[in-house]
Coordinates of C-alpha atoms and ligand atoms in Angstrom, one line a residue:
X255 CA -61.9 12.4 60.2
X256 CA -65.6 12.9 59.9
X257 CA -67.5 16.1 60.3
X258 CA -70.8 16.5 62.2
X259 CA -73.6 19.0 61.9
X260 CA -74.1 21.3 64.9
X261 CA -77.9 20.8 64.5
X262 CA -78.4 17.1 63.8
X263 CA -77.3 13.7 62.8
X264 CA -75.6 14.5 59.6
X265 CA -72.0 13.1 59.4
X266 CA -69.8 13.5 56.4
X267 CA -66.2 13.5 55.2
X268 CA -64.1 16.6 55.2
X269 CA -64.2 16.8 51.4
X270 CA -68.0 16.6 51.4
X271 CA -68.3 19.2 54.2
X272 CA -66.2 21.6 52.2
X273 CA -68.1 21.0 48.9
X274 CA -71.5 21.3 50.7
X275 CA -70.5 24.4 52.7
X276 CA -73.4 24.0 55.2
X277 CA -75.2 21.0 56.6
X278 CA -78.6 20.0 55.1
X279 CA -80.3 20.7 58.4
X280 CA -78.9 24.3 58.3
X281 CA -76.2 23.5 60.9
X282 CA -72.5 24.1 60.5
X283 CA -70.0 21.3 60.1
X284 CA -67.6 20.7 63.0
X285 CA -64.9 18.0 63.4
X286 CA -66.0 14.9 65.2
X287 CA -63.1 15.5 67.6
X288 CA -60.1 17.9 67.9
X289 CA -56.9 16.3 66.6
X290 CA -54.0 16.9 69.1
X291 CA -50.7 18.5 68.4
X292 CA -47.9 17.1 70.6
X293 CA -44.9 18.9 72.0
X294 CA -42.8 16.9 69.6
X295 CA -44.8 18.1 66.7
X296 CA -44.5 21.6 67.9
X297 CA -40.8 21.3 68.0
X298 CA -40.8 19.9 64.5
X299 CA -42.9 22.9 63.4
X300 CA -40.1 25.2 64.6
X301 CA -38.0 24.1 61.7
X302 CA -40.8 24.5 59.2
X303 CA -41.8 27.4 57.0
X304 CA -45.4 28.7 57.0
X305 CA -46.8 26.5 54.2
X306 CA -45.4 23.4 55.9
X307 CA -46.9 24.4 59.3
X308 CA -50.3 25.0 57.6
X309 CA -50.2 21.8 55.7
X310 CA -49.5 19.9 58.9
X311 CA -52.6 21.4 60.6
X312 CA -54.8 20.9 57.5
X313 CA -53.7 17.3 57.1
X314 CA -54.9 16.5 60.6
X315 CA -58.5 17.4 59.7
X316 CA -58.6 16.6 56.0
X317 CA -56.9 13.3 56.2
X318 CA -58.4 11.9 52.9
X319 CA -56.5 14.6 51.0
X320 CA -53.1 13.6 49.7
X321 CA -50.4 15.2 52.0
X322 CA -47.9 15.9 49.3
X323 CA -50.4 17.6 47.0
X324 CA -51.9 19.5 49.9
X325 CA -48.5 21.0 50.8
X326 CA -47.9 21.8 47.2
X327 CA -51.2 23.7 47.0
X328 CA -50.7 25.5 50.2
X329 CA -47.2 26.5 49.1
X330 CA -48.6 27.9 45.8
X331 CA -51.3 29.8 47.7
X332 CA -48.9 31.5 50.1
X333 CA -46.4 32.3 47.3
X334 CA -49.0 34.9 46.2
X335 CA -48.3 36.9 49.4
X336 CA -46.0 39.9 49.3
X337 CA -43.9 38.7 52.2
X338 CA -41.9 35.5 52.3
X339 CA -43.6 34.6 55.6
X340 CA -47.4 34.6 55.1
X341 CA -48.0 35.3 58.7
X342 CA -45.1 37.3 60.2
X343 CA -45.1 38.0 64.0
X344 CA -43.9 41.4 64.9
X345 CA -42.4 42.1 68.3
X346 CA -43.6 45.4 69.6
X347 CA -42.0 45.0 73.0
X348 CA -41.4 42.0 75.3
X349 CA -44.9 40.5 76.0
X350 CA -46.7 42.3 73.1
X351 CA -46.7 41.0 69.6
X352 CA -48.7 41.7 66.4
X353 CA -49.5 38.8 64.1
X354 CA -49.8 40.4 60.6
X355 CA -52.3 38.5 58.5
X356 CA -52.7 41.1 55.7
X357 CA -49.9 40.4 53.3
X358 CA -52.0 38.4 50.9
X359 CA -53.5 39.4 47.5
X360 CA -56.3 41.5 49.0
X361 CA -54.6 42.9 52.1
X362 CA -56.9 41.3 54.7
X363 CA -56.7 38.1 56.8
X364 CA -59.4 36.4 54.6
X365 CA -56.6 35.6 52.2
X366 CA -55.1 33.2 54.7
X367 CA -57.9 30.8 54.0
X368 CA -59.4 32.0 50.7
X369 CA -56.2 31.4 48.8
X370 CA -56.2 27.8 49.9
X371 CA -60.0 27.1 49.7
X372 CA -60.1 26.8 45.9
X373 CA -57.7 23.8 46.1
X374 CA -59.6 22.2 49.0
X375 CA -62.8 22.6 47.0
X376 CA -61.6 21.3 43.7
X377 CA -60.0 18.3 45.3
X378 CA -63.1 17.9 47.4
X379 CA -65.2 17.7 44.3
X380 CA -62.9 15.1 42.9
X381 CA -62.8 13.0 46.1
X382 CA -66.6 13.0 46.4
X383 CA -67.3 12.5 42.7
X384 CA -69.2 15.8 42.3
X385 CA -69.6 16.5 38.6
X386 CA -71.7 19.6 38.6
X387 CA -70.2 23.0 38.3
X388 CA -69.8 24.9 41.6
X389 CA -71.4 28.3 42.2
X390 CA -69.8 30.0 45.2
X391 CA -71.9 32.5 47.0
X392 CA -70.3 34.9 49.5
X393 CA -72.0 37.5 51.6
X394 CA -69.3 40.1 52.5
X395 CA -68.9 42.9 55.0
X396 CA -66.0 44.0 52.7
X397 CA -63.1 41.7 52.8
X398 CA -64.4 38.1 52.2
X399 CA -65.9 39.2 48.9
X400 CA -62.6 40.4 47.3
X401 CA -60.6 37.5 48.8
X402 CA -63.1 35.0 47.4
X403 CA -63.1 36.7 44.0
X404 CA -59.4 36.7 43.8
X405 CA -59.1 33.1 45.1
X406 CA -61.6 31.7 42.6
X407 CA -61.3 34.0 39.6
X408 CA -60.7 32.0 36.4
X409 CA -60.8 28.7 38.3
X410 CA -62.2 25.9 36.2
X411 CA -65.7 24.7 36.8
X412 CA -66.4 27.4 39.4
X413 CA -68.3 30.6 39.3
X414 CA -68.1 33.0 42.2
X415 CA -70.6 35.7 43.2
X416 CA -70.4 38.1 46.1
X417 CA -73.1 40.2 47.8
X418 CA -72.1 43.3 49.8
X419 CA -74.1 45.9 51.7
X420 CA -74.5 48.9 49.4
X421 CA -73.4 51.5 52.0
X422 CA -71.6 49.2 54.3
X423 CA -68.1 48.8 53.0
X424 CA -65.1 51.2 52.7
X425 CA -64.5 52.9 49.4
X426 CA -61.3 50.9 48.9
X427 CA -63.1 47.7 49.6
X428 CA -65.7 48.6 47.0
X429 CA -63.1 49.5 44.5
X430 CA -61.3 46.3 45.0
X431 CA -64.4 44.2 44.4
X432 CA -65.9 46.1 41.6
X433 CA -62.7 46.1 39.5
X434 CA -62.2 42.3 39.6
X435 CA -61.6 40.9 36.2
X436 CA -62.1 37.3 35.3
X437 CA -64.7 35.4 33.3
X438 CA -66.4 33.7 36.2
X439 CA -67.0 36.5 38.7
X440 CA -70.0 38.7 39.7
X441 CA -70.4 41.4 42.3
X442 CA -73.8 42.7 43.4
X443 CA -74.6 45.4 46.0
X444 CA -77.6 44.8 48.3
X445 CA -79.9 47.5 49.8
X446 CA -79.4 46.6 53.4
X447 CA -76.6 45.8 55.9
X448 CA -74.3 42.8 56.1
X449 CA -76.8 40.8 58.1
X450 CA -79.3 41.2 55.3
X451 CA -76.7 39.9 52.8
X452 CA -75.8 36.9 55.0
X453 CA -79.4 36.1 55.7
X454 CA -80.2 36.3 52.0
X455 CA -77.3 33.9 51.1
X456 CA -78.3 31.5 53.9
X457 CA -81.9 31.5 52.6
X458 CA -80.8 30.6 49.1
X459 CA -78.6 27.7 50.6
X460 CA -81.5 26.4 52.6
X461 CA -84.1 26.6 49.9
X462 CA -84.9 23.4 48.1
X463 CA -86.5 25.3 45.2
X464 CA -83.4 27.5 44.7
X465 CA -81.1 24.4 44.8
X466 CA -83.4 22.6 42.3
X467 CA -83.4 25.5 39.8
X468 CA -79.6 25.7 40.0
X469 CA -79.2 22.0 39.6
X470 CA -81.3 22.2 36.4
X471 CA -78.6 24.6 35.1
X472 CA -75.9 22.2 36.2
X473 CA -74.8 24.0 39.3
X474 CA -74.2 23.1 42.9
X475 CA -73.9 25.8 45.5
X476 CA -71.0 26.2 47.9
X477 CA -69.9 28.8 50.4
X478 CA -66.8 30.9 50.7
X479 CA -68.0 32.4 54.1
X480 CA -66.5 31.1 57.3
X481 CA -69.5 28.9 57.8
X482 CA -67.5 26.7 55.4
X483 CA -65.2 24.5 57.5
X484 CA -62.7 24.8 54.6
X485 CA -62.4 28.5 55.5
X486 CA -62.0 27.9 59.2
X487 CA -59.3 25.2 59.4
X488 CA -56.6 27.1 57.4
X489 CA -57.0 29.9 60.0
X490 CA -56.1 27.5 62.9
X491 CA -52.6 27.2 61.5
X492 CA -51.4 30.8 62.1
X493 CA -52.1 30.5 65.9
X494 CA -49.7 27.5 66.0
X495 CA -47.3 29.4 63.8
X496 CA -47.3 32.5 66.0
X497 CA -46.6 30.3 69.0
X498 CA -43.7 28.6 67.2
X499 CA -42.3 32.0 66.3
X500 CA -42.4 33.0 70.0
X501 CA -40.6 29.8 70.9
X502 CA -37.9 30.2 68.2
X503 CA -37.2 33.7 69.2
X504 CA -36.8 32.8 72.8
X505 CA -39.7 35.0 73.9
X506 CA -41.4 32.0 75.6
X507 CA -40.7 28.4 76.6
X508 CA -42.8 25.4 75.6
X509 CA -45.9 25.2 77.8
X510 CA -46.1 29.0 78.5
X511 CA -49.5 30.3 77.9
X512 CA -50.1 33.0 75.3
X513 CA -53.1 35.2 75.0
X514 CA -54.6 36.2 71.6
X515 CA -56.6 39.3 70.9
X516 CA -58.8 39.1 67.8
X517 CA -61.0 41.8 66.2
X518 CA -64.2 39.9 65.8
X519 CA -67.2 40.1 63.5
X520 CA -68.6 36.7 62.3
X521 CA -66.6 34.9 65.0
X522 CA -64.5 32.9 62.5
X523 CA -61.0 34.1 63.3
X524 CA -61.3 33.8 67.0
X525 CA -63.1 30.5 66.8
X526 CA -60.0 29.2 64.9
X527 CA -57.9 30.3 68.0
X528 CA -60.4 28.3 70.2
X529 CA -59.9 25.3 67.9
X530 CA -56.1 25.7 68.3
X531 CA -56.5 25.7 72.1
X532 CA -58.7 22.5 71.9
X533 CA -55.9 20.9 69.9
X534 CA -53.5 21.4 72.7
X535 CA -51.9 24.8 72.0
X536 CA -51.1 26.5 75.3
X537 CA -53.5 29.4 75.0
X538 CA -54.4 31.6 78.0
X539 CA -57.2 34.0 77.3
X540 CA -58.9 34.8 74.0
X541 CA -59.7 38.5 73.8
X542 CA -62.9 39.0 71.7
X543 CA -62.9 42.6 70.5
X544 CA -66.0 44.2 69.0
X545 CA -66.7 47.6 67.7
X546 CA -69.9 49.5 68.6
X547 CA -71.9 46.5 67.3
X548 CA -71.1 44.8 70.6
X549 CA -73.6 42.0 70.6
X550 CA -70.8 39.5 71.5
X551 CA -69.5 41.6 74.4
X552 CA -72.9 41.5 76.0
X553 CA -73.2 37.8 75.2
X554 CA -69.9 36.8 76.9
X555 CA -70.8 39.0 79.9
X556 CA -74.3 37.9 80.6
X557 CA -75.1 34.8 78.5
X558 CA -77.9 36.2 76.4
X559 CA -77.3 36.7 72.7
X560 CA -79.6 39.5 71.6
X561 CA -79.4 40.6 68.0
X562 CA -82.4 42.9 68.3
X563 CA -80.5 46.2 68.7
X564 CA -79.5 49.1 66.5
X565 CA -77.0 48.4 63.8
X566 CA -74.1 50.9 63.6
X567 CA -72.0 51.7 60.6
X568 CA -68.4 52.1 61.9
X569 CA -64.9 52.6 60.6
X570 CA -64.3 48.9 61.0
X571 CA -67.0 47.8 58.6
X572 CA -65.8 44.2 58.4
X573 CA -67.0 43.8 62.0
X574 CA -70.4 45.5 61.5
X575 CA -72.3 42.3 62.2
X576 CA -75.1 41.5 64.6
X577 CA -75.5 37.8 63.8
X578 CA -72.2 36.1 64.2
X579 CA -72.5 32.8 62.4
X580 CA -69.6 31.0 63.8
X581 CA -70.7 31.4 67.4
X582 CA -73.0 28.4 66.6
X583 CA -69.9 26.3 66.6
X584 CA -68.8 27.5 70.1
X585 CA -72.4 27.1 71.4
X586 CA -72.3 23.5 70.2
X587 CA -69.0 22.9 72.2
X588 CA -70.3 24.6 75.3
X589 CA -73.5 22.6 75.3
X590 CA -71.4 19.4 75.5
X591 CA -71.8 18.9 71.7
X592 CA -75.6 18.7 72.0
X593 CA -77.0 19.2 68.6
X594 CA -80.6 19.4 69.8
X595 CA -79.9 22.2 72.2
X596 CA -77.9 24.0 69.6
X597 CA -80.7 23.7 67.0
X598 CA -83.2 25.0 69.5
X599 CA -81.1 28.0 70.3
X600 CA -80.5 28.8 66.6
X601 CA -84.2 28.5 66.0
X602 CA -84.8 31.0 68.8
X603 CA -82.3 33.3 67.2
X604 CA -83.9 33.2 63.9
X605 CA -87.5 33.5 65.3
X606 CA -87.0 35.8 68.2
X607 CA -83.6 37.3 67.5
X608 CA -82.2 36.0 70.8
X609 CA -81.3 33.1 73.0
X610 CA -79.6 32.4 76.3
X611 CA -77.1 29.9 77.5
X612 CA -77.0 28.4 81.1
X613 CA -75.1 30.0 84.0
X614 CA -72.6 27.1 83.9
X615 CA -71.9 27.8 80.2
X616 CA -71.4 31.5 80.9
X617 CA -68.8 30.5 83.5
X618 CA -67.1 28.1 81.2
X619 CA -66.8 30.7 78.4
X620 CA -65.6 33.4 80.7
X621 CA -62.7 31.1 81.6
X622 CA -61.6 31.1 78.0
X623 CA -62.8 34.5 76.6
X624 CA -62.5 38.1 77.7
X625 CA -64.8 40.2 75.7
X626 CA -64.8 44.0 75.2
X627 CA -65.8 46.6 72.8
X628 CA -64.4 49.9 71.5
X629 CA -66.2 53.0 70.5
X630 CA -65.2 55.0 67.4
X631 CA -63.3 57.4 69.6
X632 CA -61.6 54.6 71.5
X633 CA -60.4 53.1 68.1
X634 CA -59.1 56.4 66.8
X635 CA -57.3 57.0 70.1
X636 CA -55.7 53.6 70.2
X637 CA -54.4 53.9 66.6
X638 CA -53.0 57.3 67.3
X639 CA -51.4 56.4 70.6
X640 CA -49.9 53.2 69.4
X641 CA -48.3 55.0 66.5
X642 CA -46.9 57.7 68.6
X643 CA -45.5 55.2 71.1
X644 CA -44.2 52.5 68.8
X645 CA -44.2 54.0 65.3
X646 CA -46.5 51.2 64.2
X647 CA -49.6 52.0 62.1
X648 CA -52.6 49.8 62.5
X649 CA -55.8 49.5 60.5
X650 CA -59.1 50.3 62.1
X651 CA -60.1 46.7 62.9
X652 CA -56.8 46.1 64.6
X653 CA -57.3 49.4 66.4
X654 CA -60.5 48.0 67.9
X655 CA -58.6 45.0 69.2
X656 CA -55.8 47.1 70.6
X657 CA -58.2 49.3 72.5
X658 CA -59.9 46.2 74.1
X659 CA -56.4 44.9 74.9
X660 CA -55.9 48.0 77.0
X661 CA -59.1 47.3 78.9
X662 CA -58.1 43.6 79.3
X663 CA -54.7 44.5 80.7
X664 CA -56.3 46.9 83.1
X665 CA -58.7 44.3 84.3
X666 CA -55.7 41.9 85.0
X667 CA -54.0 44.6 87.0
X668 CA -57.2 45.3 89.0
X669 CA -57.5 41.7 89.8
X670 CA -53.8 41.2 90.4
X671 CA -54.0 38.3 87.9
X672 CA -51.1 36.8 86.1
X673 CA -50.2 38.4 82.7
X674 CA -49.3 36.3 79.7
X675 CA -47.6 37.4 76.6
X676 CA -50.3 38.7 74.2
X677 CA -50.5 38.4 70.4
X678 CA -52.8 40.9 68.8
X679 CA -54.1 39.6 65.5
X680 CA -53.9 42.3 62.8
X681 CA -56.5 41.6 60.2
X682 CA -56.0 44.2 57.5
X683 CA -53.5 46.6 56.0
X684 CA -54.0 50.2 57.2
X685 CA -54.0 51.1 53.5
X686 CA -57.3 49.3 53.1
X687 CA -59.0 52.0 55.2
X688 CA -56.9 55.0 54.3
X689 CA -59.2 57.8 55.2
X690 CA -60.1 56.6 58.6
X691 CA -56.5 55.6 59.4
X692 CA -55.2 59.0 58.2
X693 CA -57.8 60.7 60.4
X694 CA -56.7 58.6 63.4
X695 CA -53.1 59.4 62.8
X696 CA -53.3 63.1 62.0
X697 CA -56.9 64.4 62.5
X698 CA -57.0 65.2 58.8
X699 CA -60.0 64.2 56.6
X700 CA -59.4 63.5 53.0
X701 CA -62.1 62.6 50.4
X702 CA -59.9 60.6 48.1
X703 CA -58.7 57.2 49.2
X704 CA -55.4 57.4 47.3
X705 CA -54.6 60.8 48.8
X706 CA -55.0 59.0 52.2
X707 CA -52.7 56.3 51.0
X708 CA -50.1 58.7 49.9
X709 CA -50.2 60.7 53.2
X710 CA -50.0 57.5 55.3
X711 CA -47.1 56.4 53.3
X712 CA -45.3 59.7 53.8
X713 CA -46.0 59.7 57.5
X714 CA -45.2 56.0 58.3
X715 CA -42.9 54.9 55.5
X716 CA -44.9 51.6 55.5
X717 CA -44.8 50.1 52.0
X718 CA -48.0 50.4 50.0
X719 CA -49.3 47.0 48.9
X720 CA -49.0 46.3 45.2
X721 CA -52.6 45.1 44.9
X722 CA -54.0 48.4 46.1
X723 CA -51.7 50.4 43.8
X724 CA -52.8 48.3 40.8
X725 CA -56.5 49.0 41.0
X726 CA -56.4 52.7 41.2
X727 CA -57.2 53.4 37.6
X728 CA -59.1 50.2 36.8
X729 CA -62.5 50.3 35.3
X730 CA -65.6 49.7 37.5
X731 CA -67.1 46.6 36.1
X732 CA -70.0 46.0 38.5
X733 CA -72.7 48.5 39.4
X734 CA -75.8 46.6 40.1
X735 CA -77.8 47.2 43.3
X736 CA -80.7 44.9 44.3
X737 CA -83.1 44.4 47.3
X738 CA -82.5 41.3 49.5
X739 CA -85.6 39.7 47.9
X740 CA -84.0 39.9 44.4
X741 CA -80.7 38.2 45.3
X742 CA -81.7 34.8 44.0
X743 CA -82.8 36.3 40.6
X744 CA -79.3 37.6 40.2
X745 CA -77.8 34.2 41.1
X746 CA -80.1 32.4 38.6
X747 CA -79.2 34.9 35.9
X748 CA -75.5 34.5 36.6
X749 CA -75.8 30.7 36.4
X750 CA -76.8 30.9 32.8
Ligands
PLP840 C1 -63.5 39.6 58.4 C2 -62.7 40.6 59.2 C3 -62.8 40.7 60.6 C4 -63.7 39.8 61.4 O1 -63.3 38.4 61.3 P1 -64.4 37.3 61.7 O2 -63.8 36.0 61.4 O3 -65.6 37.6 60.9 O4 -64.7 37.5 63.2 C5 -62.0 41.6 61.3 N1 -61.2 42.4 60.6 C6 -61.1 42.4 59.2 C7 -60.2 43.3 58.6 C8 -61.9 41.5 58.5 O5 -61.8 41.5 57.2

């Protein structure tokens, strides 16, 4: 399988796409076609555990990787999760399910891919004959950073560096990142928001001068953000796995359509669901849920992506994003895989802050996606009500999704449309955002994160993840704050 750039002629193997992270023309790598998963394969998957299911999906894209070694690596990755099943599906009631993706080493769904990416990258370097050391740069709205640090810490021949918005992450997320030990990690705060961090990292990737200076020090850049196709494909697997679990438990029959609701920021998670659909998974609607930063909601409703708008800090910080990188991959598909049109639109986005798609494209995307957004009040309300009704505590990001699911179901009723079973993707442990979750559940404000953790535990009896317990008294190792202009200086210094 080859991978193409969304913006031009570049065409590379999967291994190279992973090592490079981003195409030379600034585009994102996409598979040349979507491999299909047959009914027979789905029925084989029913008998498989999660690592086997994931290895099957990965193998379809990264066919130059050895299948046996891939399975072994994936198995090792998911053995670091606290649950036996890395992606358990919880039945709330018939027709409503929650896919829990937060049982990994950093309590957010980013672990689903970032525990696997180090292997994909190391093997990718071997397959492509890359001899330089790899310097991973990650911009983070809170969760990618820690997951990348955990995934790559102490890995050989790799250094990993993450940039986060100084004021834009939760206290717990900051604590998680800044206490990371390991001889090859670095964490730097940026004066600005997530978009500033992401733009800064992309600038470094795109700059010949930066790449040259790093090459002189023996380093090659790669990305741990979902712009890297090696981040995206492992995420496709859990949509198949959820469908298989619904089949095994007799909740659906093969061919029944299932809707998925995804709390969305950089559009990586929900894009993986779209990829699963393209591979033949019977997906109904994809519910794209945003917080107050509702640039995607507007885009899906009217076809204009307009990033020039106020940026809000919310209680779902991992979704505080106005430039959703992975949307580029959807735009590429919608345009009939037209790299020139995609490049023009992305250029308009970077120069004018906006672009529009055609009326036909809007219609096409509305057939697949339902988009909605939740205010802070809506989110609090939905966490509270869901807990009262079902005894299930959700984190703030999942709360956003659940709120939009309410609106989605109402729209189906209004239109007398057919309802499918719906899987709500839960992207983080409630303990990762303890103050906001406690506030939603009880109306109580606490200053201390761990006081919040304790109270949520008393209230819900949900187990506190070991990884959050472990960092409570750890030393803060990283304190540096820089302006976006100084990001590359930090990278250079770190590469020494
Ligand atoms: C990253 C993240 C999201 C958003 O996922 P995208 O792939 O960026 O759309 C949602 N919730 C949590 C908890 C996250 O960490």
